PDB file of C-alpha atoms in Angstrom:
ATOM      1  CA  MET A 190      -8.216 -44.450  38.322  1.00 40.00           C
ATOM      2  CA  GLY A 191     -10.184 -47.592  36.738  1.00 50.00           C
ATOM      3  CA  LYS A 192     -13.339 -48.682  37.263  1.00 69.00           C
ATOM      4  CA  VAL A 193     -14.083 -51.013  40.625  1.00 76.00           C
ATOM      5  CA  PRO A 194     -15.802 -53.844  40.058  1.00 78.00           C
ATOM      6  CA  SER A 195     -18.885 -53.739  42.631  1.00 83.00           C
ATOM      7  CA  ALA A 196     -18.663 -56.729  45.432  1.00 85.00           C
ATOM      8  CA  ALA A 197     -22.004 -57.701  43.127  1.00 85.00           C
ATOM      9  CA  ARG A 198     -20.034 -58.208  39.734  1.00 88.00           C
ATOM     10  CA  VAL A 199     -16.755 -59.800  42.256  1.00 85.00           C
ATOM     11  CA  VAL A 200     -19.072 -62.419  43.711  1.00 88.00           C
ATOM     12  CA  LEU A 201     -20.451 -63.113  39.883  1.00 90.00           C
ATOM     13  CA  ALA A 202     -17.107 -63.517  38.304  1.00 86.00           C
ATOM     14  CA  GLN A 203     -15.424 -65.603  42.210  1.00 87.00           C
ATOM     15  CA  LYS A 204     -18.574 -68.212  40.661  1.00 88.00           C
ATOM     16  CA  LEU A 205     -18.351 -68.184  37.178  1.00 90.00           C
ATOM     17  CA  ARG A 206     -14.365 -69.368  37.773  1.00 84.00           C
ATOM     18  CA  ALA A 207     -15.108 -72.010  40.494  1.00 85.00           C
ATOM     19  CA  LYS A 208     -18.019 -73.307  38.544  1.00 85.00           C
ATOM     20  CA  TRP A 209     -15.522 -72.800  34.772  1.00 86.00           C
ATOM     21  CA  VAL A 210     -11.940 -74.938  37.027  1.00 80.00           C
ATOM     22  CA  THR A 211     -14.397 -77.497  37.740  1.00 80.00           C
ATOM     23  CA  SER A 212     -16.644 -78.080  34.720  1.00 75.00           C
ATOM     24  CA  GLY A 213     -13.410 -81.209  32.970  1.00 71.00           C
ATOM     25  CA  GLY A 214     -10.453 -78.740  32.038  1.00 69.00           C
ATOM     26  CA  LEU A 215     -11.782 -76.597  29.459  1.00 79.00           C
ATOM     27  CA  LYS A 216      -9.806 -73.484  28.014  1.00 84.00           C
ATOM     28  CA  LEU A 217     -11.322 -70.609  27.421  1.00 83.00           C
ATOM     29  CA  ASP A 218     -11.313 -70.913  23.921  1.00 86.00           C
ATOM     30  CA  GLN A 219     -13.250 -74.438  23.403  1.00 88.00           C
ATOM     31  CA  VAL A 220     -15.745 -72.632  25.979  1.00 89.00           C
ATOM     32  CA  ALA A 221     -16.340 -69.586  23.933  1.00 88.00           C
ATOM     33  CA  ALA A 222     -16.647 -71.959  20.335  1.00 91.00           C
ATOM     34  CA  LYS A 223     -19.157 -74.076  22.489  1.00 90.00           C
ATOM     35  CA  LEU A 224     -21.145 -70.470  23.214  1.00 89.00           C
ATOM     36  CA  LYS A 225     -21.094 -69.385  19.475  1.00 91.00           C
ATOM     37  CA  VAL A 226     -22.607 -72.544  19.133  1.00 91.00           C
ATOM     38  CA  LYS A 227     -25.729 -72.644  21.076  1.00 90.00           C
ATOM     39  CA  LEU A 228     -26.115 -68.669  21.081  1.00 91.00           C
ATOM     40  CA  GLN A 229     -25.600 -68.399  17.155  1.00 86.00           C
ATOM     41  CA  ASP A 230     -29.263 -67.965  16.617  1.00 83.00           C
ATOM     42  CA  GLN A 231     -29.086 -65.336  19.580  1.00 83.00           C
ATOM     43  CA  ASN A 232     -28.273 -61.148  18.853  1.00 83.00           C
ATOM     44  CA  VAL A 233     -25.609 -61.505  21.107  1.00 85.00           C
ATOM     45  CA  ARG A 234     -22.441 -59.959  21.551  1.00 83.00           C
ATOM     46  CA  GLY A 235     -19.383 -61.388  23.795  1.00 84.00           C
ATOM     47  CA  LEU A 236     -18.477 -64.632  23.411  1.00 88.00           C
ATOM     48  CA  SER A 237     -15.277 -64.468  22.277  1.00 87.00           C
ATOM     49  CA  ASP A 238     -12.780 -65.553  24.939  1.00 81.00           C
ATOM     50  CA  THR A 239     -11.388 -62.626  25.792  1.00 86.00           C
ATOM     51  CA  ALA A 240     -14.495 -62.029  26.495  1.00 86.00           C
ATOM     52  CA  LEU A 241     -15.170 -64.698  28.934  1.00 84.00           C
ATOM     53  CA  SER A 242     -11.681 -63.710  30.591  1.00 83.00           C
ATOM     54  CA  ARG A 243     -13.122 -60.008  31.670  1.00 84.00           C
ATOM     55  CA  TYR A 244     -16.682 -62.029  32.470  1.00 89.00           C
ATOM     56  CA  LEU A 245     -14.353 -64.093  35.049  1.00 87.00           C
ATOM     57  CA  SER A 246     -11.764 -61.495  36.261  1.00 85.00           C
ATOM     58  CA  THR A 247     -12.627 -59.756  39.446  1.00 82.00           C
ATOM     59  CA  GLU A 248     -10.857 -56.768  38.716  1.00 78.00           C
ATOM     60  CA  HIS A 249     -13.241 -55.359  36.017  1.00 80.00           C
ATOM     61  CA  THR A 250     -17.169 -54.573  35.256  1.00 86.00           C
ATOM     62  CA  THR A 251     -17.289 -56.019  31.776  1.00 88.00           C
ATOM     63  CA  LEU A 252     -21.599 -57.892  32.663  1.00 90.00           C
ATOM     64  CA  PRO A 253     -22.557 -60.893  30.520  1.00 92.00           C
ATOM     65  CA  GLU A 254     -25.618 -60.733  29.204  1.00 92.00           C
ATOM     66  CA  LYS A 255     -27.987 -63.515  30.802  1.00 91.00           C
ATOM     67  CA  ALA A 256     -28.786 -64.990  27.959  1.00 92.00           C
ATOM     68  CA  VAL A 257     -25.222 -65.942  28.032  1.00 93.00           C
ATOM     69  CA  LEU A 258     -24.904 -66.865  31.504  1.00 93.00           C
ATOM     70  CA  THR A 259     -27.661 -69.153  30.651  1.00 94.00           C
ATOM     71  CA  ALA A 260     -25.878 -71.269  28.040  1.00 92.00           C
ATOM     72  CA  LEU A 261     -22.564 -71.063  30.689  1.00 93.00           C
ATOM     73  CA  ALA A 262     -25.027 -72.462  32.875  1.00 91.00           C
ATOM     74  CA  GLU A 263     -25.494 -75.515  30.875  1.00 91.00           C
ATOM     75  CA  ILE A 264     -21.372 -75.511  29.400  1.00 92.00           C
ATOM     76  CA  PHE A 265     -20.676 -75.580  33.010  1.00 90.00           C
ATOM     77  CA  GLY A 266     -23.329 -77.995  34.527  1.00 90.00           C
ATOM     78  CA  ALA A 267     -24.393 -75.758  36.942  1.00 90.00           C
ATOM     79  CA  SER A 268     -27.261 -76.457  38.315  1.00 92.00           C
ATOM     80  CA  ALA A 269     -30.480 -73.610  38.333  1.00 92.00           C
ATOM     81  CA  GLU A 270     -30.914 -72.994  42.004  1.00 90.00           C
ATOM     82  CA  GLU A 271     -26.808 -72.178  40.275  1.00 91.00           C
ATOM     83  CA  LEU A 272     -28.140 -69.714  37.454  1.00 92.00           C
ATOM     84  CA  ASP A 273     -30.753 -68.780  39.565  1.00 91.00           C
ATOM     85  CA  GLU A 274     -28.016 -67.392  41.946  1.00 91.00           C
ATOM     86  CA  TRP A 275     -25.818 -65.928  38.790  1.00 91.00           C
ATOM     87  CA  HIS A 276     -28.982 -64.796  36.866  1.00 93.00           C
ATOM     88  CA  GLU A 277     -30.122 -62.304  40.178  1.00 92.00           C
ATOM     89  CA  LEU A 278     -25.952 -61.403  41.077  1.00 92.00           C
ATOM     90  CA  GLN A 279     -26.127 -60.017  37.304  1.00 90.00           C
ATOM     91  CA  ARG A 280     -29.161 -57.940  38.351  1.00 92.00           C
ATOM     92  CA  GLN A 281     -27.513 -56.450  41.207  1.00 89.00           C
ATOM     93  CA  ALA A 282     -24.315 -55.689  39.724  1.00 88.00           C
ATOM     94  CA  ARG A 283     -26.073 -54.101  36.230  1.00 89.00           C
ATOM     95  CA  GLY A 284     -28.173 -52.331  39.111  1.00 87.00           C
ATOM     96  CA  ASP A 285     -24.202 -51.158  41.423  1.00 84.00           C
ATOM     97  CA  GLN A 286     -23.127 -49.897  37.414  1.00 83.00           C
ATOM     98  CA  ARG A 287     -26.544 -46.970  36.668  1.00 85.00           C
ATOM     99  CA  GLN A 288     -26.524 -46.101  40.286  1.00 81.00           C
ATOM    100  CA  ARG A 289     -22.793 -45.131  39.567  1.00 78.00           C
ATOM    101  CA  GLN A 290     -23.899 -43.322  36.520  1.00 78.00           C
ATOM    102  CA  LEU A 291     -25.845 -41.200  37.810  1.00 81.00           C
ATOM    103  CA  GLN A 292     -24.090 -39.954  40.043  1.00 71.00           C
ATOM    104  CA  ARG A 293     -21.185 -39.813  38.582  1.00 62.00           C
ATOM    105  CA  PRO A 294     -20.456 -35.762  37.879  1.00 61.00           C
ATOM    106  CA  ALA A 295     -20.806 -34.163  34.429  1.00 55.00           C
ATOM    107  CA  PRO A 296     -17.535 -33.270  33.618  1.00 55.00           C
ATOM    108  CA  THR A 297     -15.909 -30.023  33.214  1.00 53.00           C
ATOM    109  CA  PRO A 298     -14.550 -28.274  29.720  1.00 54.00           C
ATOM    110  CA  GLU A 299     -11.001 -27.012  30.756  1.00 53.00           C
ATOM    111  CA  VAL A 300     -10.269 -24.196  27.723  1.00 49.00           C
ATOM    112  CA  PRO A 301      -6.578 -23.862  26.125  1.00 52.00           C
ATOM    113  CA  ALA A 302      -5.377 -20.646  27.975  1.00 48.00           C
ATOM    114  CA  ALA A 303      -5.205 -19.667  24.583  1.00 45.00           C
ATOM    115  CA  GLN A 304      -8.342 -20.308  23.651  1.00 46.00           C
ATOM    116  CA  ALA A 305      -9.264 -17.957  26.190  1.00 42.00           C
ATOM    117  CA  ARG A 306      -7.473 -16.042  25.338  1.00 46.00           C
ATOM    118  CA  ASP A 307      -8.642 -15.407  21.196  1.00 45.00           C
ATOM    119  CA  SER A 308     -12.327 -16.499  22.000  1.00 42.00           C
ATOM    120  CA  PRO A 309     -14.627 -13.609  21.879  1.00 44.00           C
ATOM    121  CA  ALA A 310     -16.696 -12.302  25.060  1.00 43.00           C
ATOM    122  CA  PRO A 311     -19.579 -15.582  26.353  1.00 45.00           C
ATOM    123  CA  VAL A 312     -22.558 -14.449  25.136  1.00 41.00           C
ATOM    124  CA  ALA A 313     -25.574 -15.100  28.175  1.00 45.00           C
ATOM    125  CA  MET A 314     -28.343 -17.267  28.015  1.00 43.00           C
ATOM    126  CA  HIS A 315     -31.437 -16.235  29.092  1.00 41.00           C
ATOM    127  CA  ALA A 316     -34.776 -18.038  29.215  1.00 39.00           C
ATOM    128  CA  GLY A 317     -36.758 -17.678  25.337  1.00 40.00           C
ATOM    129  CA  ASP A 318     -33.159 -17.577  23.110  1.00 42.00           C
ATOM    130  CA  SER A 319     -32.287 -20.239  21.174  1.00 41.00           C
ATOM    131  CA  PRO A 320     -28.374 -21.877  20.516  1.00 43.00           C
ATOM    132  CA  ASP A 321     -29.433 -21.234  17.090  1.00 43.00           C
ATOM    133  CA  ASN A 322     -29.526 -17.402  18.167  1.00 44.00           C
ATOM    134  CA  ARG A 323     -26.697 -17.262  20.986  1.00 43.00           C
ATOM    135  CA  GLU A 324     -24.857 -18.981  18.251  1.00 44.00           C
ATOM    136  CA  ARG A 325     -25.185 -16.167  15.701  1.00 45.00           C
ATOM    137  CA  SER A 326     -24.280 -13.033  17.874  1.00 45.00           C
ATOM    138  CA  ARG A 327     -20.553 -14.989  18.053  1.00 50.00           C
ATOM    139  CA  PRO A 328     -18.008 -14.281  14.924  1.00 50.00           C
ATOM    140  CA  ARG A 329     -17.667 -18.149  13.414  1.00 51.00           C
ATOM    141  CA  ARG A 330     -14.631 -17.261  12.147  1.00 50.00           C
ATOM    142  CA  ARG A 331     -12.163 -18.934  15.414  1.00 48.00           C
ATOM    143  CA  ARG A 332     -14.986 -22.748  15.051  1.00 47.00           C
ATOM    144  CA  GLY A 333     -12.918 -24.534  13.070  1.00 44.00           C
ATOM    145  CA  ARG A 334      -9.106 -22.729  14.436  1.00 42.00           C
ATOM    146  CA  TRP A 335      -9.528 -24.328  17.811  1.00 39.00           C
ATOM    147  CA  LEU A 336     -11.994 -27.307  17.412  1.00 39.00           C
ATOM    148  CA  VAL A 337     -10.086 -29.549  16.089  1.00 39.00           C
ATOM    149  CA  PRO A 338      -7.069 -28.582  18.192  1.00 43.00           C
ATOM    150  CA  VAL A 339      -9.061 -29.645  21.291  1.00 40.00           C
ATOM    151  CA  ALA A 340     -10.143 -32.954  20.039  1.00 44.00           C
ATOM    152  CA  GLY A 341      -7.193 -33.847  18.743  1.00 49.00           C
ATOM    153  CA  ALA A 342      -5.495 -33.282  22.186  1.00 46.00           C
ATOM    154  CA  GLY A 343      -8.565 -34.936  24.103  1.00 46.00           C
ATOM    155  CA  ALA A 344      -7.945 -38.122  21.548  1.00 47.00           C
ATOM    156  CA  THR A 345      -4.338 -38.002  21.634  1.00 46.00           C
ATOM    157  CA  VAL A 346      -5.208 -37.948  25.533  1.00 43.00           C
ATOM    158  CA  VAL A 347      -7.489 -41.004  25.775  1.00 43.00           C
ATOM    159  CA  ALA A 348      -5.633 -42.960  23.175  1.00 45.00           C
ATOM    160  CA  GLY A 349      -2.410 -42.668  25.989  1.00 45.00           C
ATOM    161  CA  LEU A 350      -4.655 -43.148  28.761  1.00 43.00           C
ATOM    162  CA  VAL A 351      -5.615 -46.617  26.903  1.00 41.00           C
ATOM    163  CA  LEU A 352      -2.644 -47.402  26.248  1.00 43.00           C
ATOM    164  CA  VAL A 353      -1.298 -46.842  30.023  1.00 41.00           C
ATOM    165  CA  LEU A 354      -4.635 -49.316  30.897  1.00 40.00           C
ATOM    166  CA  LEU A 355      -3.501 -52.045  28.338  1.00 41.00           C
ATOM    167  CA  LEU A 356      -0.291 -52.623  29.738  1.00 43.00           C
ATOM    168  CA  HIS A 357      -0.106 -52.280  32.851  1.00 45.00           C
ATOM    169  CA  ALA A 358      -1.788 -55.303  34.776  1.00 48.00           C
ATOM    170  CA  PRO A 359      -3.816 -53.342  38.460  1.00 47.00           C
ATOM    171  CA  GLY A 360      -0.357 -53.949  40.936  1.00 49.00           C
ATOM    172  CA  GLU A 361       2.404 -53.864  39.441  1.00 51.00           C
ATOM    173  CA  GLU A 362       2.987 -49.781  39.562  1.00 50.00           C
ATOM    174  CA  THR A 363       2.708 -50.761  43.920  1.00 56.00           C
ATOM    175  CA  ALA A 364       3.558 -53.680  43.862  1.00 68.00           C
ATOM    176  CA  ALA A 365       6.235 -55.283  46.639  1.00 88.00           C
ATOM    177  CA  VAL A 366       9.287 -56.478  45.486  1.00 94.00           C
ATOM    178  CA  ALA A 367       9.949 -60.788  46.020  1.00 94.00           C
ATOM    179  CA  THR A 368      13.063 -61.445  47.815  1.00 95.00           C
ATOM    180  CA  SER A 369      15.898 -63.436  47.019  1.00 95.00           C
ATOM    181  CA  ALA A 370      16.254 -67.314  47.858  1.00 94.00           C
ATOM    182  CA  SER A 371      17.896 -70.720  47.941  1.00 94.00           C
ATOM    183  CA  PRO A 372      15.991 -73.176  46.068  1.00 93.00           C
ATOM    184  CA  PRO A 373      12.258 -74.102  47.753  1.00 92.00           C
ATOM    185  CA  PRO A 374      11.853 -77.131  50.172  1.00 87.00           C
ATOM    186  CA  ALA A 375       9.276 -79.967  48.614  1.00 89.00           C
ATOM    187  CA  PRO A 376       6.179 -79.265  49.641  1.00 90.00           C
ATOM    188  CA  ASP A 377       4.535 -81.820  52.009  1.00 91.00           C
ATOM    189  CA  PRO A 378       1.365 -83.297  51.562  1.00 90.00           C
ATOM    190  CA  GLY A 379      -1.710 -81.697  51.869  1.00 93.00           C
ATOM    191  CA  TYR A 380      -0.101 -78.616  52.452  1.00 96.00           C
ATOM    192  CA  GLY A 381       1.433 -77.378  49.282  1.00 95.00           C
ATOM    193  CA  PHE A 382       2.466 -78.061  45.594  1.00 95.00           C
ATOM    194  CA  ALA A 383       5.555 -77.924  42.750  1.00 95.00           C
ATOM    195  CA  MET A 384       4.094 -75.494  39.463  1.00 94.00           C
ATOM    196  CA  ARG A 385       6.695 -76.043  36.185  1.00 95.00           C
ATOM    197  CA  ILE A 386       5.611 -72.926  33.199  1.00 95.00           C
ATOM    198  CA  ASP A 387       7.056 -74.833  30.375  1.00 94.00           C
ATOM    199  CA  ARG A 388       5.763 -70.909  28.044  1.00 94.00           C
ATOM    200  CA  MET A 389       4.293 -68.148  29.630  1.00 94.00           C
ATOM    201  CA  ALA A 390       4.166 -65.221  26.441  1.00 91.00           C
ATOM    202  CA  PHE A 391       2.132 -62.985  28.334  1.00 90.00           C
ATOM    203  CA  ARG A 392       0.070 -64.068  31.826  1.00 92.00           C
ATOM    204  CA  ILE A 393      -0.716 -67.580  33.380  1.00 93.00           C
ATOM    205  CA  LEU A 394      -3.168 -68.583  36.498  1.00 93.00           C
ATOM    206  CA  SER A 395      -1.737 -71.308  38.711  1.00 93.00           C
ATOM    207  CA  ARG A 396      -4.206 -74.506  39.347  1.00 91.00           C
ATOM    208  CA  GLU A 397      -6.506 -72.942  42.681  1.00 93.00           C
ATOM    209  CA  TRP A 398      -6.929 -74.154  45.921  1.00 94.00           C
ATOM    210  CA  THR A 399      -8.384 -74.065  48.606  1.00 94.00           C
ATOM    211  CA  GLN A 400      -8.309 -74.304  52.691  1.00 93.00           C
ATOM    212  CA  THR A 401     -10.567 -73.666  55.326  1.00 89.00           C
ATOM    213  CA  SER A 402      -9.148 -71.482  57.394  1.00 93.00           C
ATOM    214  CA  ALA A 403      -7.348 -68.220  57.921  1.00 94.00           C
ATOM    215  CA  GLY A 404      -3.018 -68.584  57.890  1.00 95.00           C
ATOM    216  CA  ASP A 405       0.062 -67.873  54.986  1.00 95.00           C
ATOM    217  CA  VAL A 406       1.097 -68.813  51.888  1.00 96.00           C
ATOM    218  CA  GLU A 407       4.543 -68.287  50.193  1.00 96.00           C
ATOM    219  CA  LEU A 408       5.639 -69.244  46.954  1.00 97.00           C
ATOM    220  CA  TRP A 409       9.281 -70.415  45.547  1.00 98.00           C
ATOM    221  CA  TRP A 410       9.298 -69.154  42.173  1.00 98.00           C
ATOM    222  CA  ASN A 411      12.675 -68.901  39.711  1.00 98.00           C
ATOM    223  CA  ASN A 412      11.552 -68.362  35.486  1.00 97.00           C
ATOM    224  CA  SER A 413      14.560 -67.946  32.589  1.00 96.00           C
ATOM    225  CA  CYS A 414      13.885 -64.774  30.920  1.00 95.00           C
ATOM    226  CA  PRO A 415      15.659 -64.445  27.470  1.00 93.00           C
ATOM    227  CA  GLU A 416      17.113 -60.836  26.624  1.00 91.00           C
ATOM    228  CA  GLY A 417      15.745 -58.021  27.252  1.00 88.00           C
ATOM    229  CA  THR A 418      13.097 -58.698  29.996  1.00 92.00           C
ATOM    230  CA  THR A 419      14.236 -58.776  33.225  1.00 94.00           C
ATOM    231  CA  THR A 420      11.604 -58.894  35.323  1.00 95.00           C
ATOM    232  CA  TYR A 421       7.969 -60.440  36.347  1.00 95.00           C
ATOM    233  CA  TRP A 422       5.083 -60.105  38.856  1.00 95.00           C
ATOM    234  CA  VAL A 423       3.097 -62.825  40.300  1.00 96.00           C
ATOM    235  CA  ALA A 424      -0.105 -62.012  42.036  1.00 95.00           C
ATOM    236  CA  LEU A 425      -1.835 -64.051  45.035  1.00 95.00           C
ATOM    237  CA  ARG A 426      -5.670 -64.590  43.256  1.00 93.00           C
ATOM    238  CA  PRO A 427      -8.448 -62.913  43.948  1.00 87.00           C
ATOM    239  CA  THR A 428      -6.927 -60.044  46.651  1.00 79.00           C
ATOM    240  CA  GLY A 429      -4.941 -58.612  44.004  1.00 70.00           C
ATOM    241  CA  GLU A 430      -2.152 -59.045  46.400  1.00 82.00           C
ATOM    242  CA  ALA A 431       0.657 -58.631  43.701  1.00 91.00           C
ATOM    243  CA  ALA A 432       4.677 -59.467  43.574  1.00 94.00           C
ATOM    244  CA  ARG A 433       7.695 -57.936  41.147  1.00 95.00           C
ATOM    245  CA  PHE A 434      10.343 -61.009  40.577  1.00 97.00           C
ATOM    246  CA  SER A 435      13.350 -60.569  38.728  1.00 96.00           C
ATOM    247  CA  CYS A 436      13.850 -63.073  36.515  1.00 96.00           C
ATOM    248  CA  ASN A 437      17.219 -66.293  35.984  1.00 96.00           C
ATOM    249  CA  SER A 438      17.184 -66.557  40.058  1.00 97.00           C
ATOM    250  CA  TRP A 439      15.485 -67.765  42.884  1.00 97.00           C
ATOM    251  CA  GLN A 440      12.710 -65.307  44.039  1.00 97.00           C
ATOM    252  CA  TYR A 441      10.690 -65.862  47.436  1.00 97.00           C
ATOM    253  CA  ARG A 442       7.010 -64.391  48.161  1.00 96.00           C
ATOM    254  CA  LYS A 443       5.229 -64.591  51.584  1.00 95.00           C
ATOM    255  CA  TRP A 444       1.287 -63.793  52.003  1.00 95.00           C
ATOM    256  CA  ALA A 445       0.583 -63.524  55.793  1.00 93.00           C
ATOM    257  CA  GLY A 446      -2.369 -63.924  57.380  1.00 93.00           C
ATOM    258  CA  VAL A 447      -4.738 -64.794  54.107  1.00 93.00           C
ATOM    259  CA  PRO A 448      -8.288 -65.808  54.899  1.00 93.00           C
ATOM    260  CA  ALA A 449     -10.202 -68.873  54.084  1.00 92.00           C
ATOM    261  CA  GLY A 450     -11.208 -69.495  51.374  1.00 92.00           C
ATOM    262  CA  THR A 451     -10.669 -70.331  47.735  1.00 93.00           C
ATOM    263  CA  TYR A 452      -7.416 -68.882  45.912  1.00 94.00           C
ATOM    264  CA  HIS A 453      -4.994 -69.246  42.579  1.00 95.00           C
ATOM    265  CA  LEU A 454      -1.582 -67.967  41.618  1.00 95.00           C
ATOM    266  CA  GLU A 455      -1.559 -64.987  38.340  1.00 94.00           C
ATOM    267  CA  PHE A 456       1.692 -64.721  36.608  1.00 95.00           C
ATOM    268  CA  TRP A 457       2.289 -62.232  34.300  1.00 95.00           C
ATOM    269  CA  LYS A 458       4.919 -59.973  32.421  1.00 92.00           C
ATOM    270  CA  ASP A 459       5.366 -57.252  29.661  1.00 88.00           C
ATOM    271  CA  GLN A 460       3.828 -58.119  26.182  1.00 80.00           C
ATOM    272  CA  ASP A 461       7.029 -58.024  24.601  1.00 82.00           C
ATOM    273  CA  GLY A 462       6.948 -60.869  22.447  1.00 83.00           C
ATOM    274  CA  ARG A 463       9.388 -62.844  24.116  1.00 88.00           C
ATOM    275  CA  SER A 464       8.613 -65.683  26.472  1.00 93.00           C
ATOM    276  CA  LEU A 465       9.971 -67.105  29.629  1.00 95.00           C
ATOM    277  CA  HIS A 466      10.156 -70.749  31.129  1.00 96.00           C
ATOM    278  CA  GLY A 467       9.998 -71.495  34.943  1.00 97.00           C
ATOM    279  CA  SER A 468       9.325 -73.826  38.399  1.00 97.00           C
ATOM    280  CA  GLY A 469       8.954 -73.882  41.690  1.00 97.00           C
ATOM    281  CA  ALA A 470       6.752 -74.046  44.570  1.00 97.00           C
ATOM    282  CA  MET A 471       3.349 -72.648  47.203  1.00 96.00           C
ATOM    283  CA  ARG A 472       3.718 -73.546  50.747  1.00 96.00           C
ATOM    284  CA  ALA A 473       0.375 -72.897  53.132  1.00 96.00           C
ATOM    285  CA  SER A 474       0.655 -73.408  56.807  1.00 96.00           C
ATOM    286  CA  VAL A 475      -2.439 -74.782  57.000  1.00 96.00           C
ATOM    287  CA  PRO A 476      -3.639 -77.504  54.758  1.00 95.00           C
ATOM    288  CA  ILE A 477      -5.581 -77.381  51.685  1.00 96.00           C
ATOM    289  CA  ILE A 478      -7.761 -78.801  49.518  1.00 93.00           C
ATOM    290  CA  VAL A 479      -5.592 -78.975  45.526  1.00 93.00           C
ATOM    291  CA  HIS A 480      -8.091 -78.627  42.695  1.00 90.00           C
ATOM    292  CA  PRO A 481      -7.529 -81.297  40.765  1.00 74.00           C
ATOM    293  CA  LYS A 482      -7.011 -79.537  36.976  1.00 63.00           C
ATOM    294  CA  PRO A 483      -4.983 -79.257  34.531  1.00 51.00           C
ATOM    295  CA  VAL A 484      -2.028 -76.974  35.324  1.00 44.00           C
ATOM    296  CA  PRO A 485      -1.002 -74.165  34.487  1.00 45.00           C
ATOM    297  CA  VAL A 486      -3.907 -72.875  32.470  1.00 46.00           C
ATOM    298  CA  PRO A 487      -3.118 -70.472  29.674  1.00 50.00           C
ATOM    299  CA  HIS A 488      -5.135 -67.049  29.947  1.00 45.00           C
ATOM    300  CA  PRO A 489      -6.216 -65.926  26.081  1.00 49.00           C
ATOM    301  CA  ALA A 490      -3.725 -62.657  25.436  1.00 43.00           C
ATOM    302  CA  ALA A 491      -1.242 -65.729  26.297  1.00 40.00           C
ATOM    303  CA  SER A 492      -1.526 -68.331  23.279  1.00 37.00           C
TER     304      SER A 492
END
């Protein structure tokens, strides 16, 4: 199971994203370029557009440094009070991370069965013994025989786990399935909006909207996919509820009882080198305020 961000980390990401959305429509690569100019004389890491997308995500644990937050406040036009709040949330999130590390149990090494059979009996460690004395009491000929295969197996497992995490976005395995549908009705003004994706290679975000009361959110969508691509996913963010959609037909998904707040839709597909395009409409059962920003905002990995 992947790391779960703390509450302070989630709130910080939400506030950074909200300020970015209202900052004039800058793309992440443009923000990254401005960051590098502002912090070029400082030894600060995490200034790429990929790092920025993690800072703005409520599902990552990566934390921006204070200098990055200060520079982002200048770029986004945040007030001194907002910057102080960002710094405090960063401090709390950093403390939460340290606390989790202290509470994390030490891993218990696993010994392969073959090694357990061939290795000599363990040597007890007594007070006053040194590691060198204990090591000399063991036969040395088996060290090279087992350390290399065990290390190789561990590296393979870790590499495989990282690959799985990179290729599968959160929620894909447990996502609900969208249902077949007819083309959508035109959304009423103030209750929804139409959308279009001209090209998506991996991931795209919709514009954001704010609803002041709880209600249902409905989505009708039809993506035209190339041969070899059959599915894609759509999630209501920041709640993280995802649904799997089928290509080349109208699909429908309803998120019921969505609390008051600010939301957006996230579309993504497998990174298979193919691009898709499509259109659809979002409709809410309660009045919404649509943020007047360009749509869609491409994820850095999609460019």
